[in-house]
Coordinates of C-alpha atoms in Angstrom, one line a residue:
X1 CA 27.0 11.2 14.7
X2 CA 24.9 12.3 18.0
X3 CA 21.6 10.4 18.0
X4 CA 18.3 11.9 17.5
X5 CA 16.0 11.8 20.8
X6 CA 12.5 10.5 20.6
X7 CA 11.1 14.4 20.9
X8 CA 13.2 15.6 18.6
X9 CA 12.0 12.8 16.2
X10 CA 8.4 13.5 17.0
X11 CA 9.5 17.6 16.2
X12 CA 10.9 16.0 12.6
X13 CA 7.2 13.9 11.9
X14 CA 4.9 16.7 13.3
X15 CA 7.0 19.8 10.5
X16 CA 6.6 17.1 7.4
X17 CA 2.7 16.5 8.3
X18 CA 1.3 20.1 9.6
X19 CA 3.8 21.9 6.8
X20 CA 4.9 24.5 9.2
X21 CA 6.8 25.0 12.1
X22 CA 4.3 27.3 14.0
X23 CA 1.5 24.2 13.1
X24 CA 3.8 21.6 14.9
X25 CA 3.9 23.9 17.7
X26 CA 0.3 23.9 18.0
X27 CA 0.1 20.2 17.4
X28 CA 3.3 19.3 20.1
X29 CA 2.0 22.0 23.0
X30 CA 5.1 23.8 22.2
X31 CA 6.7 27.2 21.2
X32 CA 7.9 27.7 17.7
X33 CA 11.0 29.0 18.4
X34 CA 11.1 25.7 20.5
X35 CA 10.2 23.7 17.3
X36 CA 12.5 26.0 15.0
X37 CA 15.4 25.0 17.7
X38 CA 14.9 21.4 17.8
X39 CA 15.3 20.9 13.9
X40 CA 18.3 23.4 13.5
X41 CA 20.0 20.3 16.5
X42 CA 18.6 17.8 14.4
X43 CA 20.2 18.9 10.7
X44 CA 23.0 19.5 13.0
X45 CA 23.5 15.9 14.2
X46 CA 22.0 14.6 10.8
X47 CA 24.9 16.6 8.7
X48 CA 22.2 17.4 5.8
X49 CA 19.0 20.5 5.7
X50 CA 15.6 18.5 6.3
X51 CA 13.4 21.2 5.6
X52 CA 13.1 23.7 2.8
X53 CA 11.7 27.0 4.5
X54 CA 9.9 29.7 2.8
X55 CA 6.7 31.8 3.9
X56 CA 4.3 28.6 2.8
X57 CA 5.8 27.3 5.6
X58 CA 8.2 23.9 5.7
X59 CA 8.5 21.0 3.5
X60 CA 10.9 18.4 3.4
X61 CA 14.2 18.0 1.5
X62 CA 14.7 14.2 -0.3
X63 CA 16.8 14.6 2.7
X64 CA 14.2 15.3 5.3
X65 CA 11.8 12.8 3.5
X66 CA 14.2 10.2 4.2
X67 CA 14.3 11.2 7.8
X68 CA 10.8 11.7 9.0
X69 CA 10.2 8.1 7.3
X70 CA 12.6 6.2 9.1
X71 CA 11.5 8.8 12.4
X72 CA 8.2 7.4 12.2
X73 CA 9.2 3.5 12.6
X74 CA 11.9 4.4 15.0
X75 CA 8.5 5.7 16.6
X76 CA 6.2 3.0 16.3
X77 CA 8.8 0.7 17.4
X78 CA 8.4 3.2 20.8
X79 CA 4.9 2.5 20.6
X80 CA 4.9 -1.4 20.2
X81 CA 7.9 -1.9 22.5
X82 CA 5.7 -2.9 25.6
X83 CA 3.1 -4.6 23.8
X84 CA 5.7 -6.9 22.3
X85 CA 7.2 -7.4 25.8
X86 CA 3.9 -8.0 27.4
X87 CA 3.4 -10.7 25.3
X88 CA 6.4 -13.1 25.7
X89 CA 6.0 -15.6 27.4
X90 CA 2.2 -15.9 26.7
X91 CA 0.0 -18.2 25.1
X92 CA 0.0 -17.5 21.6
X93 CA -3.8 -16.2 21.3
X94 CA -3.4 -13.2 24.0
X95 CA 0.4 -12.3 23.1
X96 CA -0.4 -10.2 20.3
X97 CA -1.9 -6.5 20.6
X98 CA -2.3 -3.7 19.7
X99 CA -3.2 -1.4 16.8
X100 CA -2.0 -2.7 13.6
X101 CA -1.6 -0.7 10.6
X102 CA -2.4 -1.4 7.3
X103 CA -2.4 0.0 3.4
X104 CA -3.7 -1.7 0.5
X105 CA -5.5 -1.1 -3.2
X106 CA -8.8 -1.0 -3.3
X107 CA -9.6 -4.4 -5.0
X108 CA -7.2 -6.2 -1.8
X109 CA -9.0 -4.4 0.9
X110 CA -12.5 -5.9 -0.1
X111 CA -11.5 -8.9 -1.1
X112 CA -8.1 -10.5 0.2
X113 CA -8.0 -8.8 3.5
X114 CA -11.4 -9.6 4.8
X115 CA -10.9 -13.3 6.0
X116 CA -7.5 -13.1 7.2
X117 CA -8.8 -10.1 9.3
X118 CA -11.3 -12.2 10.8
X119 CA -8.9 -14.9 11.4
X120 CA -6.4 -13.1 12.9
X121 CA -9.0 -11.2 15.4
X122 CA -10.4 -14.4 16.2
X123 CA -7.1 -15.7 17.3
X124 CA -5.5 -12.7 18.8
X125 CA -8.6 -10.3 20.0
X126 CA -6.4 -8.2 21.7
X127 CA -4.9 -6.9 17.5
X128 CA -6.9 -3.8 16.4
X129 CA -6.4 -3.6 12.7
X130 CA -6.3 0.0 11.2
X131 CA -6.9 -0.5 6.9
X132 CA -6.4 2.7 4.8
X133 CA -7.4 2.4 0.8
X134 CA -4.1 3.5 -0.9
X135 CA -4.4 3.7 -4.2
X136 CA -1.0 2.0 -6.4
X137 CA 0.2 4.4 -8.1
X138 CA 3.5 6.5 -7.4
X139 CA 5.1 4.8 -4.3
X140 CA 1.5 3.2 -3.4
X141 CA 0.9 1.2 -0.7
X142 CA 5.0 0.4 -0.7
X143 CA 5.7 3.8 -0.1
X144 CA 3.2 4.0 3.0
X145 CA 5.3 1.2 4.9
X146 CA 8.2 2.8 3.9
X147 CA 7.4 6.0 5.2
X148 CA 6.3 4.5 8.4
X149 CA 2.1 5.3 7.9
X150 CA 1.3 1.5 7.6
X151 CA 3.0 -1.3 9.6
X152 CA 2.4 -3.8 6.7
X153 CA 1.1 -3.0 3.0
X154 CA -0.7 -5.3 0.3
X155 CA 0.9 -4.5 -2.7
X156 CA 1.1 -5.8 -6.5
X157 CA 5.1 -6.4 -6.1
X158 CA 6.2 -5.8 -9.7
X159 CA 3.5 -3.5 -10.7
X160 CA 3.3 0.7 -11.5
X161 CA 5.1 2.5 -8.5
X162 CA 8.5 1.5 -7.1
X163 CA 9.5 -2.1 -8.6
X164 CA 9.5 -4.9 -5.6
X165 CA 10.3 -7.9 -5.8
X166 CA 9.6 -10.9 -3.8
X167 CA 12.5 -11.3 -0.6
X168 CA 13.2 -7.1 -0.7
X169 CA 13.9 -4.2 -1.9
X170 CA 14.4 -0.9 -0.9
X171 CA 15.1 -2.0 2.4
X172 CA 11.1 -3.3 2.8
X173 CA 10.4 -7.1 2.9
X174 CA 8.2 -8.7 0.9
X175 CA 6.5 -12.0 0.0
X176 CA 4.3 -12.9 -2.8
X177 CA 0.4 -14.0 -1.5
X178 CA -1.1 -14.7 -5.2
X179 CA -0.5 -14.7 -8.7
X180 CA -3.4 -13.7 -10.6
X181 CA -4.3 -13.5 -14.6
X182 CA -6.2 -10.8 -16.6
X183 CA -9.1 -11.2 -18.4
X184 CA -11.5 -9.6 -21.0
X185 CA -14.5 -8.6 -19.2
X186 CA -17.2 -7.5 -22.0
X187 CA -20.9 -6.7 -21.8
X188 CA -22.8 -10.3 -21.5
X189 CA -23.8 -11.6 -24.9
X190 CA -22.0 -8.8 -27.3
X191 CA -20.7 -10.8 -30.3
X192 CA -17.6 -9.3 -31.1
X193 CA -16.0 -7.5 -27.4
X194 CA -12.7 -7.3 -29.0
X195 CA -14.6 -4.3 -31.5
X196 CA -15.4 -2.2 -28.4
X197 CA -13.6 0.8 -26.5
X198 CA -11.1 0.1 -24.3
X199 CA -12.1 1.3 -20.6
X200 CA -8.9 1.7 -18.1
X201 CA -8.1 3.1 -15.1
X202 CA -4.9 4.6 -13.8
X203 CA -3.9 1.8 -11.6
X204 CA -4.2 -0.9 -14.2
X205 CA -1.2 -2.1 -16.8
X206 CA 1.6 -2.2 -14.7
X207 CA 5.2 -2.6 -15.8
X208 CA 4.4 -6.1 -15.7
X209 CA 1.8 -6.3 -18.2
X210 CA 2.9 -3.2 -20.2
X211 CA 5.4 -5.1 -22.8
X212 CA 1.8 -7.5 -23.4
X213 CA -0.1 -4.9 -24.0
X214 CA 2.0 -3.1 -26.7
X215 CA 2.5 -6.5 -28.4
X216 CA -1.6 -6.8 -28.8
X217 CA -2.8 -5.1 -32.1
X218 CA -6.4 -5.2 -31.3
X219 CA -6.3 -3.4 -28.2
X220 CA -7.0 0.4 -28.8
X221 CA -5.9 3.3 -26.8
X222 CA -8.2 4.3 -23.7
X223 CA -11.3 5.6 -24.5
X224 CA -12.7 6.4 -21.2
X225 CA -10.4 6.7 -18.0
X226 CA -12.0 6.1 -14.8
X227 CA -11.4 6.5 -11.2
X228 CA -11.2 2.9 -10.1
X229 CA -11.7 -0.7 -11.2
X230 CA -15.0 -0.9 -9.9
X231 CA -16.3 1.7 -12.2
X232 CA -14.6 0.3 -14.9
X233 CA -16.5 -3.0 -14.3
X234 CA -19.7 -1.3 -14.0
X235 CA -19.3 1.1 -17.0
X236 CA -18.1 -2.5 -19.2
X237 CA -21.8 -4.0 -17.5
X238 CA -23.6 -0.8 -18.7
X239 CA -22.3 -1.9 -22.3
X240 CA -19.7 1.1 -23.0
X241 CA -17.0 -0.5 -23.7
X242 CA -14.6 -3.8 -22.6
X243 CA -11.8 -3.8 -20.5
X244 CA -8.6 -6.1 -19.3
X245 CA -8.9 -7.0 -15.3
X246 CA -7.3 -9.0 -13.0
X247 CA -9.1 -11.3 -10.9
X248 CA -9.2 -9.7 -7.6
X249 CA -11.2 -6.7 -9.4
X250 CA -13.8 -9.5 -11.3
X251 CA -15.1 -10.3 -7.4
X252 CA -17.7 -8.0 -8.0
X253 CA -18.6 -8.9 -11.6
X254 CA -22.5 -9.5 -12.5
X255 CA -24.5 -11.0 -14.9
X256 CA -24.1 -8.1 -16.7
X257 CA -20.7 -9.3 -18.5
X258 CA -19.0 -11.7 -19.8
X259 CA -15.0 -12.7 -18.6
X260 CA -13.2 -14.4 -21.2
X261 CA -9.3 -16.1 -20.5
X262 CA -6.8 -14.3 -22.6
X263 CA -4.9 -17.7 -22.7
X264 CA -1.5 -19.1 -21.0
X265 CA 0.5 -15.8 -22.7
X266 CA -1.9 -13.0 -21.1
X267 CA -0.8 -10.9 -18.3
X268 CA -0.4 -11.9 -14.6
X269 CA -0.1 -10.1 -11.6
X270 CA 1.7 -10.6 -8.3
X271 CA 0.1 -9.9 -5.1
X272 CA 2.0 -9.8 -2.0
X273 CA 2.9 -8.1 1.2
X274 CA 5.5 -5.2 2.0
X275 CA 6.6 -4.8 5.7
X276 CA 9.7 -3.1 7.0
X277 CA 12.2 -5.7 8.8
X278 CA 11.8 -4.4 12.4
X279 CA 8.1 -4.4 11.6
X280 CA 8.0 -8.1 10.6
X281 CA 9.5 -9.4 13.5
X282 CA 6.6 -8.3 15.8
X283 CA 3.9 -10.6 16.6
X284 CA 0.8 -8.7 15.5
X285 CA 2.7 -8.7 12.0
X286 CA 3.9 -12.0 11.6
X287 CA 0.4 -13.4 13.0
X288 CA -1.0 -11.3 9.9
X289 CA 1.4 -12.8 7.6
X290 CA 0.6 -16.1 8.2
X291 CA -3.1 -15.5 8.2
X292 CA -2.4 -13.9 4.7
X293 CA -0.7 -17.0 3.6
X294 CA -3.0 -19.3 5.0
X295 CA -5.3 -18.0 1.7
X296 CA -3.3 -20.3 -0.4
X297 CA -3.3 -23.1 0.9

């Protein structure tokens, strides 16, 4: 098969994210027909149709979404390629540079990013971390890193979206950072939490925790449905109802409730990172990771 040229890559990424072929023209200082000519080469060389074309404009076949993906880490791999080599050979604090991207849940970018961040800058100023809030549902923050938005994700690796294990899957890396239990979080002083509605959000009772949950009686079906986990907590402190939470959501818990253990059979989450392999072998990355790990010890 003829190999795809870093243009006609960047023709591939700009189609999938402006939806249109005359909108990556504009975006890539180019004609359409110019744009139109340079995918027809590349479904040539590729042996499969990348885009679906009707008069909404483009959108990619599973085909295409395969290869825009894997376009934008051939990409970035452009774009790290002389930071990487500028580094060897340095000392350790000033080899590393660079942006470096980043996806996690909500809950992860508060609370378990924070002081590795700091770390990391600390050691290697010249890394410029970039952290987008991906919610976990669907192919969540997994599905970022594998589409090449986000050079390293936080995920919960057996949770809701695609199922990951620690070591890899779905040709992404991964490594456990925590395990973490669930609790009953209940307004402060109420004498009987297990009476109350239950208060979920989407994000929350994983394919990890789901067999638990239908083997508990006294939990009732969702009452209210919110947006996040920190409304939850604050709508469980405002006395409407209890919920189930793992502990990287009960960071911000006030006086306002109560958190009681659900014992050694309740629920527990794994926390972890996804990274792609030629992603993990840069240095911004791994100095990241080991920050990352450095919380457990």
């Amino acid at each position: 098969m003829a190999e795809l040229a870093p243009h006609e890559l960047r023709v591939l990424v700009a189609v999938a994210e402006t939806g249109g072929f005359s909108a990556a023209a504009v975006r890539l200082g180019l004609t359409q027909s110019a744009v139109s000519h340079s995918v027809r080469g590349s479904e040539a060389k590729v042996g499969a149709v990348l885009f679906e074309r009707g008069r909404g404009g483009a959108s990619p076949t599973p085909a295409g979404e395969r290869a825009v993906g894997l376009a934008r880490r051939i990409l970035r791999l452009y774009e790290v390629l002389g930071a990487e080599a500028r580094g060897a050979g340095r000392e350790p604090a000033d080899a590393a540079g660079g942006v470096l991207r980043i996806a996690a849940f909500r809950s992860a970018a508060l609370h378990l990013l924070p002081p590795a961040l700091e770390r990391l800058t600390a050691r290697h100023p010249g890394i410029r971390p970039e952290v987008r809030v991906v919610r976990e549902l669907g192919a969540g923050t997994a599905g970022e890193v594998a589409a090449g938005r986000a050079d390293l994700g936080i995920a919960t690796l057996n949770g809701a979206g695609p199922v990951l294990r620690e070591g890899g899957a779905a040709g992404l890396l991964t490594g456990v950072l925590r395990e973490e239990a669930y609790a009953l979080v209940h307004p402060a002083g109420h004498p009987d939490p297990k009476a109350l509605p239950l208060l979920d959000w989407d994000e929350n009772c994983g394919s990890y925790t789901r067999d638990w949950w239908r083997a508990q009686d006294w939990i009732p079906r969702a009452t209210v449905k919110a947006e996040d986990d920190a409304m939850v907590l604050t709508m469980v402190g405002r006395g409407l109802g209890m919920a189930i939470l793992p502990e990287l959501s009960l960071c911000e818990a006030t006086d306002a409730v109560d958190i009681t253990g659900l014992g050694p059979s309740g629920p527990v989450r794994r926390v972890g990172y996804v990274t792609t392999p030629e992603s993990a072998s840069t240095l911004a990355v791994r100095a990241l990771i080991r920050e990352l790990r450095s919380e457990k010890a």
